[in-house]
Short mmCIF file of C-alpha atoms and ligand atoms in Angstrom, two decimals:
data_model
loop_
_atom_site.label_atom_id
_atom_site.label_comp_id
_atom_site.label_asym_id
_atom_site.label_seq_id
_atom_site.Cartn_x
_atom_site.Cartn_y
_atom_site.Cartn_z
CA UNK A 1 0.18 -0.22 -0.26
CA UNK A 2 1.96 3.47 -0.88
CA UNK A 3 0.41 6.00 1.81
CA UNK A 4 1.36 9.74 1.15
CA UNK A 5 -0.42 12.49 3.04
CA UNK A 6 1.20 15.89 2.00
CA UNK A 7 1.42 19.69 2.98
CA UNK A 8 0.70 22.33 1.40
CA UNK A 9 2.13 25.41 4.21
CA UNK A 10 0.17 27.93 3.08
CA UNK A 11 -3.17 26.61 3.63
CA UNK A 12 -2.21 23.93 6.01
CA UNK A 13 -4.05 21.95 3.97
CA UNK A 14 -3.33 18.07 3.40
CA UNK A 15 -3.74 16.09 0.48
CA UNK A 16 -3.21 11.92 0.70
CA UNK A 17 -2.26 10.24 -2.32
CA UNK A 18 -3.26 6.77 -2.01
CA UNK A 19 -2.14 3.55 -4.68
CA UNK A 20 -2.11 -0.63 -4.16
CA UNK A 21 1.01 -1.42 -5.21
CA UNK A 22 4.01 1.00 -7.44
CA UNK A 23 3.00 0.71 -10.93
CA UNK A 24 -0.35 0.94 -10.25
CA UNK A 25 -3.17 3.68 -10.16
CA UNK A 26 -3.66 5.75 -8.01
CA UNK A 27 -5.87 8.30 -6.46
CA UNK A 28 -5.72 12.06 -4.61
CA UNK A 29 -7.96 13.42 -2.04
CA UNK A 30 -7.64 17.44 -1.23
CA UNK A 31 -5.04 18.04 -4.02
CA UNK A 32 -3.76 21.96 -4.11
CA UNK A 33 -3.41 23.45 -7.49
CA UNK A 34 -0.05 25.52 -6.13
CA UNK A 35 1.04 22.33 -5.43
CA UNK A 36 0.15 20.22 -8.78
CA UNK A 37 4.26 20.67 -9.90
CA UNK A 38 5.02 18.21 -6.90
CA UNK A 39 1.33 16.19 -6.93
CA UNK A 40 2.96 14.91 -10.56
CA UNK A 41 6.60 14.39 -9.54
CA UNK A 42 6.05 12.08 -7.27
CA UNK A 43 3.08 9.94 -9.18
CA UNK A 44 6.39 9.61 -11.68
CA UNK A 45 9.22 9.02 -8.99
CA UNK A 46 7.06 5.93 -7.50
CA UNK A 47 5.51 4.93 -11.26
CA UNK A 48 2.28 5.36 -10.33
CA UNK A 49 -0.71 6.33 -12.82
CA UNK A 50 -3.32 9.33 -11.96
CA UNK A 51 -6.85 8.45 -12.29
CA UNK A 52 -8.78 9.82 -9.89
CA UNK A 53 -8.97 13.50 -8.43
CA UNK A 54 -11.01 13.72 -5.14
CA UNK A 55 -12.71 16.58 -3.71
CA UNK A 56 -13.92 16.62 0.08
CA UNK A 57 -15.71 19.94 -0.85
CA UNK A 58 -15.76 23.08 -2.46
CA UNK A 59 -12.95 24.97 -0.28
CA UNK A 60 -13.13 27.44 1.08
CA UNK A 61 -9.26 28.27 1.87
CA UNK A 62 -7.28 26.88 -1.51
CA UNK A 63 -7.90 26.28 -5.29
CA UNK A 64 -8.30 23.02 -5.84
CA UNK A 65 -5.92 20.74 -8.06
CA UNK A 66 -8.92 19.26 -9.77
CA UNK A 67 -8.76 20.91 -11.97
CA UNK A 68 -5.36 21.36 -13.16
CA UNK A 69 -4.82 17.28 -13.00
CA UNK A 70 -7.78 16.73 -15.09
CA UNK A 71 -5.69 18.61 -17.65
CA UNK A 72 -2.40 16.84 -17.42
CA UNK A 73 -3.21 13.74 -16.49
CA UNK A 74 -6.95 13.13 -17.62
CA UNK A 75 -7.48 11.78 -14.71
CA UNK A 76 -11.88 11.60 -13.59
CA UNK A 77 -12.53 14.20 -11.61
CA UNK A 78 -14.95 13.01 -8.68
CA UNK A 79 -17.49 14.90 -6.04
CA UNK A 80 -20.05 14.97 -3.83
CA UNK A 81 -23.78 14.78 -5.94
CA UNK A 82 -24.53 18.12 -3.89
CA UNK A 83 -21.38 20.23 -5.09
CA UNK A 84 -22.22 23.31 -7.22
CA UNK A 85 -19.18 23.04 -9.42
CA UNK A 86 -19.98 23.08 -12.70
CA UNK A 87 -18.20 20.36 -14.14
CA UNK A 88 -16.92 16.83 -12.44
CA UNK A 89 -16.19 13.53 -14.61
CA UNK A 90 -18.03 11.57 -11.46
CA UNK A 91 -20.63 12.81 -9.21
CA UNK A 92 -21.19 9.74 -5.56
CA UNK A 93 -23.82 10.04 -2.90
CA UNK A 94 -23.93 8.77 0.30
CA UNK A 95 -22.52 4.99 0.84
CA UNK A 96 -21.33 4.78 -3.16
CA UNK A 97 -17.37 3.93 -3.56
CA UNK A 98 -14.27 5.80 -5.27
CA UNK A 99 -12.95 2.99 -6.72
CA UNK A 100 -9.38 2.57 -7.93
CA UNK A 101 -7.18 -0.63 -8.42
CA UNK A 102 -6.78 -1.78 -5.20
CA UNK A 103 -8.17 1.11 -3.29
CA UNK A 104 -11.65 1.55 -2.80
CA UNK A 105 -13.76 4.77 -0.52
CA UNK A 106 -16.70 4.14 0.85
CA UNK A 107 -18.47 7.27 0.33
CA UNK A 108 -20.32 9.18 3.63
CA UNK A 109 -21.89 11.89 2.91
CA UNK A 110 -21.35 14.19 6.36
CA UNK A 111 -22.41 18.05 5.94
CA UNK A 112 -22.51 20.90 8.76
CA UNK A 113 -19.49 22.61 7.36
CA UNK A 114 -20.63 22.76 3.86
CA UNK A 115 -23.68 21.00 1.96
CA UNK A 116 -21.22 19.07 -0.33
CA UNK A 117 -19.32 17.40 2.52
CA UNK A 118 -18.20 13.90 2.31
CA UNK A 119 -16.06 11.59 4.15
CA UNK A 120 -14.38 8.77 2.46
CA UNK A 121 -13.95 5.40 4.74
CA UNK A 122 -10.52 2.87 3.22
CA UNK A 123 -10.30 0.08 6.13
CA UNK A 124 -8.74 1.52 9.03
CA UNK A 125 -9.23 4.96 8.45
CA UNK A 126 -11.27 7.82 7.87
CA UNK A 127 -10.84 11.21 5.95
CA UNK A 128 -13.09 13.20 7.35
CA UNK A 129 -12.11 16.83 4.81
CA UNK A 130 -12.97 20.09 6.60
CA UNK A 131 -16.20 18.10 9.08
CA UNK A 132 -14.32 16.67 11.76
CA UNK A 133 -10.16 17.22 12.39
CA UNK A 134 -8.24 16.70 15.25
CA UNK A 135 -9.25 18.70 18.57
CA UNK A 136 -11.72 21.47 16.42
CA UNK A 137 -14.54 20.97 13.83
CA UNK A 138 -14.82 22.71 10.62
CA UNK A 139 -16.45 26.31 10.74
CA UNK A 140 -20.20 26.09 9.78
CA UNK A 141 -20.95 29.46 8.87
CA UNK A 142 -21.05 29.80 5.03
CA UNK A 143 -21.70 27.87 1.66
CA UNK A 144 -24.34 26.50 3.78
CA UNK A 145 -22.51 25.27 6.64
CA UNK A 146 -25.38 23.99 8.89
CA UNK A 147 -23.97 23.55 12.59
CA UNK A 148 -26.77 21.59 13.44
CA UNK A 149 -26.38 19.56 10.04
CA UNK A 150 -22.55 18.99 11.38
CA UNK A 151 -23.91 17.67 14.56
CA UNK A 152 -25.53 14.61 13.05
CA UNK A 153 -22.21 14.44 10.64
CA UNK A 154 -20.43 14.00 13.34
CA UNK A 155 -22.93 12.48 16.50
CA UNK A 156 -24.57 9.31 13.83
CA UNK A 157 -22.34 9.03 11.16
CA UNK A 158 -18.58 9.92 12.30
CA UNK A 159 -18.52 8.79 15.34
CA UNK A 160 -20.59 5.55 14.88
CA UNK A 161 -16.92 3.79 13.18
CA UNK A 162 -14.97 1.89 15.46
CA UNK A 163 -12.59 3.79 18.27
CA UNK A 164 -9.46 2.26 16.10
CA UNK A 165 -10.39 4.31 12.56
CA UNK A 166 -7.01 6.65 11.87
CA UNK A 167 -8.75 9.88 11.39
CA UNK A 168 -7.26 11.88 8.40
CA UNK A 169 -7.86 15.74 8.17
CA UNK A 170 -7.93 17.92 5.26
CA UNK A 171 -5.66 20.06 7.29
CA UNK A 172 -4.42 21.27 10.07
CA UNK A 173 -2.83 24.23 12.01
CA UNK A 174 -0.69 23.24 14.88
CA UNK A 175 1.38 19.96 12.99
CA UNK A 176 -0.66 17.01 14.08
CA UNK A 177 -1.06 14.43 11.42
CA UNK A 178 -3.66 11.79 12.61
CA UNK A 179 -5.96 10.94 15.08
CA UNK A 180 -8.23 8.26 16.05
CA UNK A 181 -12.23 8.16 15.81
CA UNK A 182 -11.70 7.82 19.97
CA UNK A 183 -8.81 10.11 20.39
CA UNK A 184 -11.29 12.19 19.74
CA UNK A 185 -14.43 11.17 20.82
CA UNK A 186 -12.50 11.78 24.03
CA UNK A 187 -10.58 14.47 23.70
CA UNK A 188 -12.03 16.66 20.77
CA UNK A 189 -13.41 19.98 22.96
CA UNK A 190 -15.66 20.73 20.10
CA UNK A 191 -17.33 16.71 21.06
CA UNK A 192 -17.82 17.22 25.19
CA UNK A 193 -21.20 18.19 24.78
CA UNK A 194 -24.42 17.11 26.06
CA UNK A 195 -26.97 17.66 23.42
CA UNK A 196 -27.60 19.70 20.16
CA UNK A 197 -28.05 23.12 20.56
CA UNK A 198 -25.06 22.58 23.21
CA UNK A 199 -23.41 21.83 19.60
CA UNK A 200 -24.88 25.10 18.03
CA UNK A 201 -24.36 27.77 20.57
CA UNK A 202 -21.05 27.11 20.29
CA UNK A 203 -20.46 26.85 16.26
CA UNK A 204 -22.77 30.22 16.21
CA UNK A 205 -20.05 31.96 18.39
CA UNK A 206 -17.31 31.00 16.95
CA UNK A 207 -16.88 34.71 15.30
CA UNK A 208 -14.15 33.70 12.92
CA UNK A 209 -12.35 36.32 9.89
CA UNK A 210 -12.95 34.65 6.09
CA UNK A 211 -10.64 33.32 4.70
CA UNK A 212 -7.82 34.70 3.11
CA UNK A 213 -8.28 33.61 0.52
CA UNK A 214 -12.06 32.89 0.13
CA UNK A 215 -13.13 35.62 -2.40
CA UNK A 216 -10.30 33.77 -4.85
CA UNK A 217 -10.93 30.34 -3.87
CA UNK A 218 -14.72 30.02 -4.17
CA UNK A 219 -15.43 31.33 -7.71
CA UNK A 220 -12.43 29.74 -8.71
CA UNK A 221 -13.58 26.59 -7.41
CA UNK A 222 -16.56 26.12 -8.69
CA UNK A 223 -16.15 26.43 -11.96
CA UNK A 224 -13.07 23.58 -12.60
CA UNK A 225 -14.71 22.20 -15.69
CA UNK A 226 -12.46 20.47 -18.87
CA UNK A 227 -14.82 23.26 -21.27
CA UNK A 228 -16.36 20.78 -23.75
CA UNK A 229 -17.12 24.25 -26.29
CA UNK A 230 -13.08 24.96 -26.94
CA UNK A 231 -12.31 24.94 -29.94
CA UNK A 232 -10.34 21.30 -29.96
CA UNK A 233 -13.31 19.25 -29.03
CA UNK A 234 -17.33 21.69 -30.35
CA UNK A 235 -16.45 20.12 -33.65
CA UNK A 236 -16.92 16.50 -31.91
CA UNK A 237 -19.18 17.75 -28.74
CA UNK A 238 -22.20 15.97 -30.26
CA UNK A 239 -26.44 16.65 -28.83
CA UNK A 240 -28.59 13.32 -27.74
CA UNK A 241 -30.13 14.34 -30.29
CA UNK A 242 -27.90 13.75 -33.19
CA UNK A 243 -26.46 11.26 -31.45
CA UNK A 244 -30.58 9.30 -31.26
CA UNK A 245 -30.06 9.69 -35.17
CA UNK A 246 -26.38 8.40 -35.95
CA UNK A 247 -27.00 5.38 -33.69
CA UNK A 248 -31.28 4.60 -35.15
CA UNK A 249 -29.60 4.91 -38.65
CA UNK A 250 -26.65 1.83 -37.50
CA UNK A 251 -23.34 5.30 -38.35
CA UNK A 252 -22.29 4.89 -34.51
CA UNK A 253 -22.37 2.86 -31.77
CA UNK A 254 -22.16 4.51 -28.40
CA UNK A 255 -19.69 3.47 -25.36
CA UNK A 256 -20.41 4.07 -21.55
CA UNK A 257 -17.11 4.62 -20.10
CA UNK A 258 -18.34 4.85 -16.21
CA UNK A 259 -18.36 2.98 -13.53
CA UNK A 260 -20.06 0.47 -13.19
CA UNK A 261 -21.36 1.22 -9.38
CA UNK A 262 -22.72 4.45 -12.02
CA UNK A 263 -24.72 2.30 -14.70
CA UNK A 264 -26.14 0.12 -11.14
CA UNK A 265 -27.19 3.96 -8.96
CA UNK A 266 -27.67 5.39 -12.65
CA UNK A 267 -28.58 4.03 -15.71
CA UNK A 268 -26.91 3.06 -18.94
CA UNK A 269 -28.13 4.03 -22.41
CA UNK A 270 -29.54 0.95 -24.77
CA UNK A 271 -27.33 -1.11 -27.28
CA UNK A 272 -24.30 0.83 -25.73
CA UNK A 273 -20.95 -0.96 -25.48
CA UNK A 274 -19.30 -0.93 -21.61
CA UNK A 275 -15.32 0.34 -21.95
CA UNK A 276 -14.40 2.60 -18.80
CA UNK A 277 -12.61 5.14 -18.81
CA UNK A 278 -9.55 3.86 -16.50
CA UNK A 279 -8.87 0.91 -19.28
CA UNK A 280 -9.32 4.29 -22.21
CA UNK A 281 -5.28 3.54 -23.48
CA UNK A 282 -5.76 -1.02 -23.30
CA UNK A 283 -9.00 -0.52 -25.44
CA UNK A 284 -8.20 2.58 -28.02
CA UNK A 285 -4.68 0.49 -28.37
CA UNK A 286 -4.58 -1.97 -31.51
CA UNK A 287 -6.95 -5.07 -31.22
CA UNK A 288 -8.51 -3.33 -27.97
CA UNK A 289 -12.09 -3.32 -27.42
CA UNK A 290 -12.70 -0.19 -29.00
CA UNK A 291 -10.05 -0.01 -31.89
CA UNK A 292 -11.37 -3.55 -32.82
CA UNK A 293 -15.58 -2.08 -32.12
CA UNK A 294 -14.44 0.40 -34.86
CA UNK A 295 -12.54 -1.46 -37.50
CA UNK A 296 -15.19 -3.71 -37.61
CA UNK A 297 -18.41 -2.49 -37.03
CA UNK A 298 -17.33 0.41 -39.12
CA UNK A 299 -19.37 3.41 -37.58
CA UNK A 300 -17.97 5.98 -35.24
CA UNK A 301 -17.23 5.04 -31.66
CA UNK A 302 -19.10 7.96 -29.75
CA UNK A 303 -18.27 7.71 -26.38
CA UNK A 304 -20.48 9.30 -23.31
CA UNK A 305 -20.14 9.29 -19.60
CA UNK A 306 -21.79 11.01 -16.87
CA UNK A 307 -21.49 15.16 -17.53
CA UNK A 308 -19.37 14.76 -20.47
CA UNK A 309 -15.84 15.47 -19.15
CA UNK A 310 -14.46 12.39 -19.83
CA UNK A 311 -16.23 11.46 -22.79
CA UNK A 312 -14.24 14.79 -24.48
CA UNK A 313 -10.97 13.85 -23.32
CA UNK A 314 -11.76 10.17 -24.50
CA UNK A 315 -12.42 11.74 -27.98
CA UNK A 316 -8.65 13.66 -27.56
CA UNK A 317 -7.09 10.37 -27.25
CA UNK A 318 -9.14 8.90 -29.96
CA UNK A 319 -8.29 10.81 -32.07
CA UNK A 320 -4.26 10.59 -31.27
CA UNK A 321 -5.15 6.40 -31.53
CA UNK A 322 -5.83 7.38 -35.22
CA UNK A 323 -9.72 7.29 -34.23
CA UNK A 324 -9.70 10.44 -36.09
CA UNK A 325 -13.94 10.38 -36.84
CA UNK A 326 -15.16 9.27 -32.72
CA UNK A 327 -16.97 11.90 -31.53
CA UNK A 328 -19.12 11.69 -27.82
CA UNK A 329 -21.96 12.55 -26.58
CA UNK A 330 -21.81 16.83 -24.58
CA UNK A 331 -23.29 16.73 -21.47
CA UNK A 332 -23.35 13.02 -20.88
CA UNK A 333 -25.85 10.87 -19.56
CA UNK A 334 -27.47 14.13 -17.58
CA UNK A 335 -28.36 15.59 -20.79
CA UNK A 336 -29.21 12.47 -21.91
CA UNK A 337 -32.12 12.53 -19.96
CA UNK A 338 -32.58 16.35 -19.58
CA UNK A 339 -33.03 15.65 -23.39
CA UNK A 340 -35.85 12.43 -22.72
CA UNK A 341 -33.08 10.42 -23.39
CA UNK A 342 -34.22 6.87 -23.16
CA UNK A 343 -32.56 4.72 -20.16
CA UNK A 344 -32.33 1.36 -19.27
CA UNK A 345 -31.31 0.60 -15.76
FE1 FE2 B 401 -13.48 23.59 3.89
#
């Protein structure tokens, strides 16, 4: 197991790099834009391929590295379904899994610090974002924060985990790196309350100044999506009606890039072939699933995913691999459903 806790001293953010083996797939949690070069160097040094970049919530104190990592590695960007970010590749709900090779995170919806806050459980450890900090909890006074929600997220969810569970937060301002659920239950001053009202009173009385970066970070973090209208992808971005027409006339074949969990939860477009995005390079190589599909069917490949981000990147990769007619469904299954496109479950 490769487990790296990386630190951004400007915002006191912890970023986590996870992989099951050298040479394998990697996942990163809460990357900071200014540290992206460092992450990429480390990925190269450890011979890892970044597959997913996850933010626990929309941050107010630093600009996320999600968009930059996606643009430089073509990784999948992941956030909770409540997030207001314009586009991320994959949105998860409570209880869903975020997987890469040999690593599986279980999402726990823990609103309160923000309305889109998630924690992620991985075996003996939990990544708590800004919900549970070491001897503290994340403030609840902006970004739809709510101390009542946070009390429930803490007492009904995180503190119900086994006491020995390791707690890895998104920040620490004192230099602590890790704690446990048992330790926080016993010694976190915010958790020594006898009622929800007492907790709310503490949180509402904090009277903290806004983070220095807030006016820059929040607007930047809300606009992270891959621009599906930019010049190099626009001609290959198809509207749902065009896709339906091409498929019905037997001119095109649809390729679904999403993970199994997304297909199970949201359904799929009928007659589409499943070729998960993390294995795209193999699928596009000579003899690979997508390359063979294009060659034997003589039809155009149209990729789709959840929101159009993975499929736009797959279209670029397909063109580079020589599948020059490949296109994608702009806006993904989300746009397809909005246009009343049929879905099979
Ligand atoms: Fe935060």
